[in-house]
Amino acid sequence: MGNPIDLAPDLKHWRVLQDAEDLLWLIFDKADARVNVLSVEAMAELAQAMDVIEPVAASGSVKGLGMLSAKPGSYILGADISEFDTWDTEEQIAKGIRDAHALFARIENLPIPTAVGVDGMCLGGGFELALSFGTLIASKSDKTRLGFPEVQLGIFPGFGGTARILDRCGGQVGLTAMLTAKHYRASQAKALGMVDRLVPDGGHLRWAVRKALLSPRPRRKPPLMARLTRGPLRGMVAKKARQMTAAKARADHYPAPYAIIDHVLESGGSSAAMYKGEVARFPGLMLSNTAKNLRRVFFLQDRLKKEARGKFRARRVHVVGAGLMGGDIAAYCALQGLEVSLQDLDMDRIAPALKRAKRLFKKRLRGSAAQKAAEARLIPDVEGKHLARADVVIEAIVEKLEVKQKVFADIEAKARPDAILATNTSALPLADIAEGLKEPGRLVGLHFFNPVAQMPLVEVVYDPASHEDSVQAALAFAAQIKKTPLKVLSAKGFMVNRVLVPYMYKALEVVAAGTPKEKVDAALLQFGMPMGPIELLDQVGLDVGAYVGKTLGFEEGPGADLMQDLIDAGKLGMKTGQGFYTWKDRKAQRSLAEYEGQDLLTLAEEILQPLFDECQRAVDEGVVDDADLADVGVIFGTGFAPFRGGPLHYVANRDVAQRAATPKTV
Ligand code: NAI
């Protein structure tokens, strides 16, 4: 770049450089931050940068403006979500949006060629900024992703992104991007028209941007289909999107996807209308309880990740027990890039786990090379030869204390002194399993949930006698394999089963007292649970449910009896084709239509009351450190309606605001 001159030396977050070739470079480097986010201050400074850029561009003394991030392998993660809660009136938010529109339009309207280079995450507001440049160039690095995650926070793109994505890609692609929150790889984004050019990696970006500025080409017109789906076919596209959205989320729970569809349907024909539509619709969404609660969950999850930070990094994992859980834990760890050895009594017991692992890799990894590599990372190990090299040893054998104690005596003798020793027990006290160990404080729990690859939470179980560094290492390990780790005290049912089981038994009790099971499921679905409790029991298996119930003292009572009668009749749920429901193709045969439109909130709250009570008790007894952690644990461990902000948050707020949870302008 020669000796560039800094035209805006007073800016904290941005640099505006003019190089020897008379190109301007706008460089984003958010001060005191690992990653770039578009905070209010960064946006205000961008306006100052434009004050410098515009006259230079207008003077004809420069040939183009290129934008890059100074953070290696990272572009812009989005707007600064931590500032969202400081916006508290619709007027204030509408003004913020208008200002952002005006600011990005200043880039778009420059009289010189503009180009942006993207390497790493380019999400939300960052993507919207990138879309306002004439040419968008992205690196094919594995880290590069472009997309609109806003809908997951109960909002939609508000910096003009809804208009610009439609300009580039049309109605179908634009709607899909906004509704799915998908993070697109650079090559996918190029194929869909979001990106103009690709470079192999971040190292090539500056050169490619330079070239785009020095020999500018007009952007190709969107293909016919893109134009049609924005024009005459828009109604059809919106209708289909509405059907698909309705199958996933209810409008009263999650208004944002519906607002996106309405916005595209009503305003998609013209960019000017799209900008106006953003101003009209966005503030109400931003201030809705749903969006507030989704932000709350986002920050709590972030808190868990931060609390799990530590030096510990695993390369090798050894899993003892290749059954349902051990097999899937091993496969999941291999999926995350770790070298995994899997031990069981004989090869016949390991083989089914390897088969399931193969299916998982096929589903989750792109390309046969990556799938084969993952298969090669997962090694069957009947004799436990690899145990001595492992950084983490996870036991997932039968739930029997004496057997676990024996296995751990052997593990302790063979494992490296610095390895994590963990049990996946769902009910046995950590102290009992650790009893015979030379160093009982080393043992921790890593309680995964079934199905392992899908459930985000891992309970990291500790006991007052546990070594602090063992617990911290286990938290770091869980975070390393991309799980949300929740530190819980070893007490009956830990956090999740402790609250989930009483809720399930309450649902059974209500059914036993005569309420139709369909009505119970409909009530909890209406509340926002991902699945009704009776259907969930059928899916888990009534035998498994009854077993877990027993470990928590639910052996007797009308609910337990009801379940036992079905078990005695061989009706175990989905796996036998019959439980409470009849099952066909993994679907419960029933209709909930009769309950549509009924107000079932009182019934849902009655069934949830034991869950609320147990959450509070778990906090009082110190199972988790505070109510927020109970909330986030129950959301990620049970699927408890995230838009409600968690059970204890719900209880604390329901009488004040929750019943009037509808946003004003949507
Ligand atoms: P499982 O019965 O499917 O698998 C247990 C495996 O351990 C079997 O393959 C068995 O051959 C093997 N095994 C037994 N003794 C062994 C030994 N001495 N050495 C090596 N392998 C041995 O059981 P599952 O369901 O996978 O449960 C395992 C553990 O995970 C239990 O502690 C259970 O409480 C816990 N857990 C279970 C969950 C579930 O949904 N099933 C959820 C969370 C935890």
XYZ file of C-alpha atoms and ligand atoms in Angstrom:
710
model
C 0.000 0.000 0.000
C 3.051 2.331 0.008
C 3.034 4.945 2.739
C -0.589 5.614 3.447
C -1.661 8.903 4.960
C -4.081 8.716 7.860
C -6.838 11.181 7.072
C -8.702 10.739 10.347
C -6.091 10.258 13.071
C -8.512 11.251 15.836
C -10.831 8.273 15.398
C -10.611 5.491 17.971
C -12.216 2.641 16.077
C -11.672 3.457 12.404
C -8.822 4.461 10.187
C -9.219 6.317 6.914
C -6.076 5.879 4.848
C -5.088 7.234 1.467
C -2.427 5.155 -0.238
C 0.137 5.853 -2.954
C -2.271 4.590 -5.626
C -4.867 7.122 -4.503
C -7.170 4.555 -3.042
C -8.979 5.241 0.207
C -9.078 2.502 2.812
C -11.613 2.406 5.600
C -10.316 0.075 8.283
C -12.457 -1.067 11.221
C -10.554 -1.981 14.363
C -12.813 -1.613 17.398
C -10.614 -0.348 20.203
C -10.054 -2.572 23.240
C -12.024 -5.446 21.727
C -11.194 -8.867 20.346
C -13.905 -8.630 17.728
C -15.601 -5.845 15.800
C -19.158 -4.890 16.703
C -21.082 -1.847 15.504
C -21.627 -0.084 18.802
C -23.344 3.291 18.945
C -19.923 4.875 19.308
C -18.491 2.954 16.345
C -21.463 4.030 14.213
C -21.006 7.669 15.273
C -17.329 7.457 14.350
C -18.192 5.884 11.012
C -20.242 9.012 10.314
C -17.155 11.078 11.170
C -15.084 8.917 8.843
C -17.625 9.620 6.090
C -17.273 13.344 6.790
C -13.624 12.906 5.805
C -14.211 10.499 2.915
C -17.009 12.327 1.097
C -15.155 15.546 0.178
C -12.054 13.608 -0.899
C -14.199 11.332 -3.061
C -16.051 14.312 -4.517
C -12.802 16.132 -5.341
C -11.879 13.480 -7.888
C -8.471 12.925 -6.268
C -9.102 9.285 -5.292
C -10.083 6.269 -7.362
C -12.073 4.218 -4.902
C -12.901 3.267 -1.320
C -12.041 -0.159 0.061
C -13.133 -1.433 3.443
C -11.458 -4.113 5.560
C -11.380 -5.235 9.163
C -8.090 -5.023 11.027
C -8.974 -8.019 13.205
C -7.399 -11.101 11.671
C -9.930 -13.689 10.472
C -12.851 -11.667 11.807
C -14.970 -9.044 10.039
C -17.983 -7.722 12.053
C -20.179 -9.761 14.362
C -23.106 -7.352 14.180
C -24.536 -4.526 16.219
C -23.616 -4.340 19.905
C -26.402 -6.341 21.543
C -25.333 -5.214 25.007
C -26.553 -1.721 24.085
C -30.014 -2.847 22.986
C -31.543 -2.593 26.437
C -30.577 1.053 26.680
C -33.066 1.896 23.921
C -36.376 2.336 25.622
C -38.768 4.264 23.414
C -40.014 3.548 19.932
C -39.097 7.080 18.853
C -35.516 6.647 20.017
C -35.166 3.362 18.130
C -36.804 4.741 14.991
C -34.328 7.611 15.006
C -31.411 5.197 15.426
C -32.639 3.269 12.404
C -33.107 6.358 10.275
C -29.589 7.497 11.194
C -28.139 4.112 10.226
C -30.027 4.202 6.917
C -28.649 7.646 6.174
C -25.124 6.612 7.134
C -25.008 3.486 4.962
C -26.612 5.445 2.088
C -23.656 7.833 2.247
C -21.369 4.886 1.442
C -23.682 3.608 -1.271
C -23.948 7.042 -2.896
C -20.227 7.862 -3.073
C -19.226 8.953 -6.575
C -16.273 6.518 -6.620
C -16.157 2.706 -6.794
C -16.496 1.022 -3.396
C -15.601 -2.517 -2.367
C -15.464 -4.427 0.904
C -13.408 -7.471 1.816
C -14.861 -9.979 4.266
C -12.866 -12.625 6.094
C -14.447 -14.349 9.114
C -17.843 -13.635 10.639
C -19.939 -11.069 8.772
C -23.255 -11.075 10.580
C -26.264 -8.885 11.259
C -25.402 -5.190 11.103
C -21.946 -6.133 9.813
C -23.509 -7.883 6.836
C -25.815 -4.916 6.311
C -22.805 -2.594 6.223
C -20.991 -4.871 3.760
C -24.068 -4.917 1.504
C -23.893 -1.142 1.140
C -20.592 -1.385 -0.755
C -20.580 -1.698 -4.534
C -18.602 -4.931 -4.593
C -18.608 -7.513 -1.821
C -15.627 -9.850 -1.821
C -15.393 -12.735 0.647
C -12.658 -15.171 1.544
C -13.342 -18.886 1.259
C -11.753 -19.411 4.668
C -13.567 -21.960 6.810
C -14.235 -19.175 9.307
C -16.088 -16.920 6.880
C -19.841 -16.822 7.376
C -22.397 -14.275 6.213
C -25.950 -13.993 7.469
C -28.733 -12.382 9.424
C -29.076 -13.891 12.918
C -31.491 -11.144 14.053
C -34.637 -13.272 14.059
C -33.122 -15.379 16.836
C -33.104 -12.277 18.988
C -36.718 -11.508 18.157
C -35.954 -8.721 15.664
C -34.941 -8.388 11.997
C -32.242 -6.490 10.083
C -32.845 -2.778 10.613
C -29.886 -1.013 8.981
C -31.388 -1.270 5.502
C -30.389 -4.918 5.145
C -33.913 -6.068 4.311
C -33.908 -3.793 1.269
C -30.352 -4.499 0.142
C -30.638 -8.271 0.379
C -33.738 -8.146 -1.804
C -31.955 -5.838 -4.261
C -29.208 -8.385 -4.637
C -30.912 -11.735 -4.277
C -34.667 -11.300 -4.683
C -37.561 -12.246 -2.433
C -37.061 -15.963 -2.036
C -33.381 -15.908 -1.055
C -33.776 -12.737 0.991
C -36.692 -14.116 2.989
C -34.967 -17.432 3.579
C -31.815 -15.697 4.805
C -33.762 -13.548 7.249
C -36.147 -16.264 8.471
C -33.621 -19.052 8.954
C -30.818 -16.896 10.395
C -28.543 -19.184 8.452
C -24.802 -18.439 8.473
C -23.796 -18.917 4.845
C -20.342 -20.025 3.767
C -18.707 -17.674 1.258
C -19.217 -20.020 -1.702
C -22.922 -20.508 -0.857
C -23.330 -16.766 -0.436
C -21.710 -16.229 -3.842
C -24.009 -18.778 -5.485
C -27.021 -16.967 -4.006
C -25.850 -13.559 -5.180
C -25.000 -12.140 -1.743
C -21.302 -11.977 -2.582
C -19.741 -10.794 -5.854
C -16.330 -12.388 -5.752
C -14.386 -14.972 -3.792
C -10.740 -15.176 -2.797
C -9.052 -18.267 -1.344
C -8.247 -16.686 2.042
C -7.933 -13.464 4.014
C -4.414 -12.863 2.692
C -5.793 -12.267 -0.809
C -8.489 -9.803 0.212
C -6.656 -6.502 0.040
C -5.346 -7.248 -3.431
C -8.799 -8.318 -4.653
C -10.431 -5.201 -3.212
C -7.746 -3.061 -4.836
C -8.405 -4.724 -8.181
C -12.144 -4.220 -7.842
C -11.563 -0.511 -7.222
C -9.039 0.036 -10.017
C -10.972 -1.879 -12.671
C -14.562 -1.633 -11.516
C -17.235 -3.698 -13.169
C -20.927 -2.993 -12.833
C -22.654 -5.461 -10.528
C -24.510 -8.087 -12.494
C -28.258 -7.762 -12.523
C -30.043 -10.207 -10.222
C -31.165 -13.277 -12.175
C -34.715 -13.439 -13.505
C -35.934 -15.690 -10.695
C -34.647 -13.254 -8.081
C -36.514 -10.425 -9.787
C -39.684 -12.476 -10.107
C -39.716 -13.542 -6.459
C -39.450 -9.908 -5.526
C -42.068 -8.903 -8.069
C -45.053 -10.912 -9.279
C -44.212 -14.069 -7.328
C -43.732 -12.262 -4.035
C -47.178 -13.142 -2.716
C -46.632 -16.814 -3.390
C -43.196 -16.808 -1.784
C -44.582 -15.049 1.303
C -47.464 -17.507 1.567
C -45.118 -20.479 1.507
C -42.822 -18.828 4.053
C -45.806 -18.210 6.323
C -46.823 -21.859 6.191
C -43.302 -23.017 7.006
C -42.973 -20.502 9.818
C -46.345 -21.470 11.285
C -45.122 -25.054 11.557
C -42.191 -23.901 13.681
C -43.268 -20.939 15.783
C -46.454 -19.278 16.904
C -46.950 -15.623 16.073
C -47.910 -14.732 19.645
C -44.668 -16.293 20.921
C -42.304 -15.238 18.137
C -43.643 -12.218 16.228
C -40.383 -11.416 14.376
C -40.549 -14.017 11.577
C -44.134 -13.009 10.855
C -43.132 -9.343 10.811
C -40.381 -10.177 8.298
C -42.861 -11.940 6.016
C -45.401 -9.099 6.249
C -42.630 -6.578 5.625
C -41.432 -8.328 2.456
C -44.969 -8.921 1.256
C -46.100 -5.345 1.765
C -42.947 -3.387 0.961
C -40.724 -5.797 -0.991
C -41.554 -4.201 -4.353
C -39.532 -1.051 -3.692
C -36.387 -0.324 -1.704
C -37.771 2.991 -0.483
C -40.773 1.195 0.966
C -38.465 -1.353 2.600
C -36.515 1.367 4.410
C -39.758 2.920 5.607
C -41.042 -0.495 6.643
C -37.943 -1.116 8.771
C -38.532 2.155 10.612
C -42.195 1.291 11.148
C -41.866 -2.314 12.266
C -38.516 -2.639 13.981
C -39.014 -0.537 17.151
C -42.057 -2.518 18.327
C -40.225 -5.786 17.901
C -37.134 -4.508 19.662
C -39.193 -3.480 22.708
C -41.302 -6.665 22.830
C -40.996 -9.002 25.783
C -40.028 -11.775 23.409
C -36.997 -9.832 22.167
C -36.045 -8.763 25.698
C -36.218 -12.340 26.936
C -34.300 -13.717 23.963
C -31.562 -11.167 24.661
C -31.580 -12.242 28.284
C -31.052 -15.855 27.242
C -28.306 -14.792 24.827
C -26.423 -12.991 27.611
C -26.884 -15.802 30.098
C -25.498 -18.277 27.608
C -22.605 -15.912 27.047
C -22.069 -15.722 30.803
C -21.866 -19.524 31.024
C -19.323 -19.581 28.209
C -17.236 -16.891 29.887
C -17.346 -18.608 33.261
C -16.096 -21.773 31.553
C -12.983 -20.113 30.181
C -9.768 -21.767 31.235
C -6.412 -23.002 30.076
C -7.493 -26.621 29.742
C -7.604 -27.899 26.142
C -8.273 -31.540 25.351
C -6.922 -33.428 22.369
C -7.752 -36.984 23.343
C -10.846 -38.341 25.023
C -11.418 -41.865 26.287
C -15.009 -42.998 26.830
C -15.829 -46.098 28.885
C -19.208 -47.592 28.001
C -20.372 -47.614 24.380
C -24.118 -47.741 25.046
C -26.670 -45.125 24.150
C -24.909 -42.282 25.957
C -21.233 -43.313 25.851
C -21.426 -44.130 22.141
C -23.048 -40.820 21.313
C -20.711 -38.810 23.563
C -17.728 -40.416 21.824
C -19.170 -39.686 18.369
C -19.956 -36.110 19.318
C -16.423 -35.513 20.635
C -14.960 -36.934 17.400
C -17.290 -34.639 15.450
C -15.734 -31.734 17.339
C -12.286 -32.714 16.115
C -11.024 -34.668 19.115
C -9.288 -38.013 18.986
C -11.576 -40.430 20.788
C -11.145 -43.997 22.021
C -14.287 -45.926 22.934
C -14.232 -48.838 25.346
C -16.807 -51.493 26.176
C -16.795 -55.140 27.232
C -16.477 -56.414 23.657
C -16.455 -55.253 20.066
C -20.094 -56.279 19.509
C -21.160 -53.640 21.989
C -19.047 -50.954 20.336
C -20.102 -51.667 16.731
C -23.597 -50.111 16.958
C -22.078 -46.905 18.374
C -19.670 -46.694 15.424
C -22.570 -47.125 13.040
C -24.515 -44.313 14.685
C -21.373 -42.160 14.639
C -21.049 -42.650 10.889
C -24.597 -41.414 10.422
C -23.899 -38.376 12.581
C -20.753 -37.461 10.624
C -22.624 -37.820 7.357
C -25.316 -35.486 8.579
C -23.092 -32.862 10.137
C -19.903 -32.798 8.049
C -19.540 -31.639 4.475
C -17.599 -33.828 2.097
C -16.525 -37.425 2.362
C -12.952 -36.456 3.309
C -14.153 -34.711 6.483
C -16.496 -37.607 7.275
C -13.743 -40.183 6.826
C -11.379 -38.135 8.976
C -13.956 -38.058 11.785
C -14.449 -41.817 11.494
C -10.687 -42.260 11.748
C -10.641 -40.120 14.912
C -13.048 -42.517 16.657
C -11.160 -45.641 17.680
C -12.763 -48.755 19.204
C -10.682 -49.814 22.184
C -11.948 -52.925 23.994
C -8.797 -53.253 26.069
C -8.622 -49.619 27.065
C -5.150 -49.187 25.612
C -5.692 -45.513 24.880
C -6.913 -44.600 28.353
C -3.424 -43.744 29.603
C -2.958 -41.078 26.895
C -6.313 -39.351 27.274
C -6.794 -35.776 28.510
C -10.368 -36.576 29.478
C -11.849 -39.902 30.579
C -15.638 -40.112 30.563
C -17.436 -43.035 32.150
C -20.897 -43.866 30.776
C -21.531 -47.433 31.882
C -24.595 -48.887 33.599
C -26.024 -46.858 36.451
C -24.777 -49.153 39.240
C -22.675 -47.751 42.039
C -20.406 -50.777 42.668
C -19.670 -51.216 38.971
C -18.867 -47.532 38.547
C -16.609 -47.585 41.650
C -14.704 -50.565 40.297
C -14.303 -49.024 36.880
C -13.050 -45.760 38.384
C -10.469 -47.523 40.539
C -9.067 -48.938 37.305
C -9.343 -45.615 35.457
C -7.537 -43.735 38.237
C -4.696 -46.235 38.232
C -4.142 -45.919 34.476
C -5.045 -42.329 33.627
C -2.575 -39.477 33.403
C -2.391 -37.543 36.679
C -3.627 -34.378 34.972
C -6.506 -36.003 33.060
C -10.109 -35.091 33.822
C -11.967 -38.034 35.353
C -15.675 -37.653 34.671
C -18.842 -39.662 35.120
C -22.027 -39.274 33.089
C -24.167 -40.556 35.950
C -27.642 -39.077 35.996
C -28.491 -39.849 39.597
C -25.660 -41.272 41.701
C -23.978 -38.873 44.156
C -20.503 -37.931 43.013
C -19.071 -38.542 46.484
C -20.312 -42.155 46.466
C -18.709 -42.933 43.106
C -15.465 -41.266 44.230
C -15.377 -43.112 47.551
C -12.663 -45.640 46.762
C -10.417 -43.298 44.812
C -6.990 -42.248 46.041
C -7.842 -38.695 45.028
C -11.647 -38.417 45.235
C -11.492 -34.662 44.557
C -10.471 -35.381 40.968
C -13.826 -36.850 40.014
C -16.383 -34.581 38.360
C -19.646 -35.178 36.562
C -20.141 -34.410 32.892
C -23.864 -34.976 32.573
C -24.853 -35.015 28.903
C -28.455 -35.184 27.739
C -30.049 -37.473 25.221
C -29.762 -36.989 22.215
C -26.184 -35.861 22.838
C -25.519 -34.158 19.504
C -28.661 -32.042 19.766
C -28.975 -31.092 23.428
C -26.936 -27.945 24.085
C -26.499 -28.293 27.851
C -23.948 -30.260 29.830
C -24.217 -30.213 33.616
C -20.746 -30.059 35.117
C -21.304 -31.712 38.471
C -19.163 -31.000 41.500
C -19.134 -31.925 45.140
C -17.854 -29.829 48.064
C -14.803 -32.122 48.049
C -14.093 -31.626 44.327
C -10.858 -29.915 43.362
C -11.566 -26.468 41.993
C -9.152 -26.930 39.088
C -10.781 -30.238 38.095
C -14.168 -28.522 37.957
C -12.774 -25.571 35.997
C -11.069 -27.935 33.539
C -14.342 -29.846 33.069
C -16.186 -26.566 32.391
C -13.531 -25.581 29.850
C -13.766 -28.993 28.202
C -17.550 -28.774 27.864
C -17.174 -25.329 26.287
C -14.412 -26.615 24.009
C -16.793 -29.186 22.544
C -19.345 -26.394 22.006
C -21.752 -27.306 24.759
C -23.283 -24.833 27.171
C -21.766 -25.826 30.525
C -23.730 -25.327 33.741
C -21.918 -25.867 37.039
C -24.204 -27.768 39.427
C -23.796 -29.216 42.883
C -24.106 -32.987 43.172
C -27.606 -33.124 44.651
C -30.545 -35.306 43.714
C -31.428 -34.841 40.042
C -28.780 -32.097 39.701
C -30.590 -29.142 38.132
C -32.416 -30.380 35.062
C -33.903 -33.725 36.124
C -34.741 -32.255 39.472
C -37.153 -29.788 37.874
C -38.197 -31.788 34.826
C -39.344 -34.942 36.594
C -41.831 -33.322 39.021
C -43.317 -31.450 36.068
C -43.759 -34.653 34.064
C -45.363 -36.413 37.034
C -47.692 -33.492 37.581
C -48.771 -33.807 33.939
C -49.396 -37.536 34.481
C -51.378 -36.797 37.603
C -53.593 -34.350 35.728
C -54.207 -36.967 33.028
C -54.923 -39.600 35.685
C -57.515 -37.231 37.157
C -59.371 -37.164 33.844
C -57.997 -34.343 31.701
C -57.375 -35.627 28.155
C -53.672 -36.134 27.463
C -54.095 -34.145 24.232
C -55.331 -31.173 26.224
C -52.319 -31.369 28.533
C -49.919 -31.439 25.590
C -51.806 -28.659 23.816
C -51.598 -26.480 26.943
C -47.844 -26.811 27.269
C -47.301 -26.299 23.542
C -49.383 -23.167 23.783
C -47.252 -22.047 26.706
C -44.204 -22.444 24.473
C -42.629 -25.764 25.417
C -41.129 -27.503 22.376
C -43.201 -30.618 23.081
C -46.005 -31.573 25.422
C -44.968 -33.615 28.503
C -47.016 -36.696 27.591
C -45.614 -36.842 24.077
C -42.141 -36.282 25.517
C -42.561 -39.228 27.895
C -43.610 -41.400 24.981
C -40.516 -40.306 23.068
C -38.105 -40.874 25.939
C -39.686 -44.260 26.685
C -41.991 -44.918 29.622
C -39.548 -47.430 31.124
C -36.761 -44.828 31.098
C -39.144 -42.182 32.451
C -40.289 -44.448 35.273
C -36.689 -45.315 36.121
C -35.594 -41.683 36.314
C -38.784 -40.936 38.288
C -37.891 -43.603 40.827
C -34.423 -42.171 41.361
C -36.136 -38.947 42.393
C -38.700 -40.609 44.638
C -41.665 -40.738 42.275
C -42.501 -44.363 42.846
C -46.077 -44.046 43.919
C -49.094 -41.950 43.141
C -51.654 -41.758 40.366
C -49.110 -40.594 37.759
C -46.681 -43.415 38.499
C -49.529 -45.961 38.461
C -50.806 -44.727 35.136
C -47.383 -45.114 33.599
C -46.774 -48.502 35.219
C -49.995 -49.917 33.736
C -48.778 -49.051 30.251
C -45.306 -50.448 30.942
C -46.844 -53.700 32.192
C -48.798 -53.912 28.941
C -45.560 -53.545 26.959
C -46.542 -50.078 25.783
C -43.271 -48.223 26.207
C -43.899 -45.298 23.868
C -42.512 -44.442 20.452
C -40.051 -47.327 20.402
C -42.838 -49.945 20.690
C -45.284 -48.029 18.505
C -47.655 -47.523 21.422
C -47.472 -45.626 24.675
C -49.907 -42.957 25.717
C -50.229 -42.325 21.988
C -50.093 -44.609 18.981
C -46.930 -43.869 16.977
C -46.450 -44.078 13.231
C -43.246 -43.021 11.425
C -41.990 -41.488 14.673
C -45.112 -39.302 14.883
C -47.793 -39.445 17.571
C -51.181 -40.071 15.981
C -53.437 -37.438 17.409
C -55.012 -34.104 16.709
C -54.809 -31.063 18.909
C -57.087 -28.990 16.657
C -59.943 -29.088 19.144
C -57.859 -27.062 21.607
C -56.822 -24.334 19.155
C -57.853 -20.929 20.364
C -58.731 -22.107 23.875
C -57.046 -20.311 26.726
C -55.008 -23.084 28.280
C -52.581 -20.910 30.239
C -54.075 -21.769 33.641
C -53.712 -25.489 32.946
C -50.139 -25.034 31.703
C -49.221 -23.037 34.790
C -50.757 -25.649 37.077
C -48.635 -28.365 35.473
C -45.531 -26.189 35.512
C -45.905 -25.170 39.163
C -43.774 -28.072 40.505
C -41.041 -27.103 38.021
C -41.167 -23.501 39.221
C -41.049 -24.659 42.863
C -38.117 -27.004 42.307
C -36.195 -24.290 40.466
C -36.557 -22.026 43.472
C -35.528 -24.800 45.869
C -32.476 -25.623 43.760
C -31.415 -21.976 44.005
C -32.121 -21.869 47.750
C -30.065 -25.017 48.272
C -27.165 -23.721 46.223
C -27.359 -26.317 43.436
C -26.650 -23.413 41.093
C -25.247 -20.070 42.149
C -28.248 -17.893 41.305
C -31.707 -17.733 39.754
C -30.379 -16.659 36.357
C -28.321 -19.823 36.136
C -31.343 -21.944 37.050
C -33.252 -20.233 34.253
C -30.632 -20.725 31.582
C -29.999 -24.325 32.679
C -33.676 -25.207 32.427
C -33.993 -23.486 29.042
C -31.045 -25.313 27.521
C -31.614 -28.583 29.364
C -35.364 -28.948 28.822
C -36.220 -26.552 25.989
C -38.291 -24.419 28.382
C -39.761 -21.649 26.206
C -36.770 -19.293 25.649
C -39.025 -16.332 24.822
C -40.357 -16.515 28.401
C -36.854 -15.802 29.693
C -36.676 -18.866 31.985
C -38.974 -20.294 34.672
C -37.998 -18.062 37.584
C -37.941 -14.977 35.405
C -41.381 -15.937 34.150
C -42.787 -16.357 37.642
C -41.303 -13.075 38.793
C -42.693 -11.152 35.830
C -45.899 -12.878 34.807
C -48.244 -10.769 36.817
C -46.655 -7.547 35.724
C -46.123 -7.789 32.002
C -46.137 -11.293 30.615
C -49.836 -11.570 29.937
C -49.735 -8.475 27.769
C -46.756 -9.659 25.791
C -47.852 -8.480 22.374
C -45.749 -5.807 20.712
C -47.572 -2.659 19.661
C -46.684 -2.116 16.032
C -46.576 -5.652 14.654
P -26.494 -48.316 28.240
O -26.987 -49.488 28.962
O -27.025 -47.989 26.887
O -24.909 -48.454 28.071
C -24.049 -48.869 29.077
C -22.861 -49.542 28.409
O -21.844 -49.735 29.377
C -23.198 -50.913 27.836
O -22.799 -50.965 26.468
C -22.362 -51.861 28.685
O -21.877 -52.986 27.945
C -21.215 -50.962 29.103
N -20.500 -51.434 30.289
C -21.004 -51.947 31.423
N -20.004 -52.252 32.266
C -18.848 -51.914 31.655
C -17.484 -51.996 32.020
N -17.113 -52.484 33.187
N -16.574 -51.577 31.147
C -16.939 -51.071 29.944
N -18.211 -50.993 29.555
C -19.168 -51.396 30.393
O -26.659 -47.095 29.230
P -26.810 -45.541 28.918
O -28.228 -45.197 28.774
O -25.865 -45.176 27.857
O -26.343 -44.889 30.290
C -25.002 -44.831 30.663
C -24.833 -43.844 31.789
O -25.291 -42.566 31.361
C -25.625 -44.162 33.045
O -24.869 -43.771 34.150
C -26.863 -43.313 32.902
O -27.443 -42.995 34.126
C -26.291 -42.081 32.255
N -27.214 -41.253 31.496
C -28.184 -41.809 30.708
C -29.046 -41.004 29.966
C -30.062 -41.612 29.066
O -30.901 -40.848 28.533
N -30.053 -42.886 28.827
C -28.946 -39.531 30.031
C -27.856 -39.060 30.841
C -27.063 -39.892 31.557
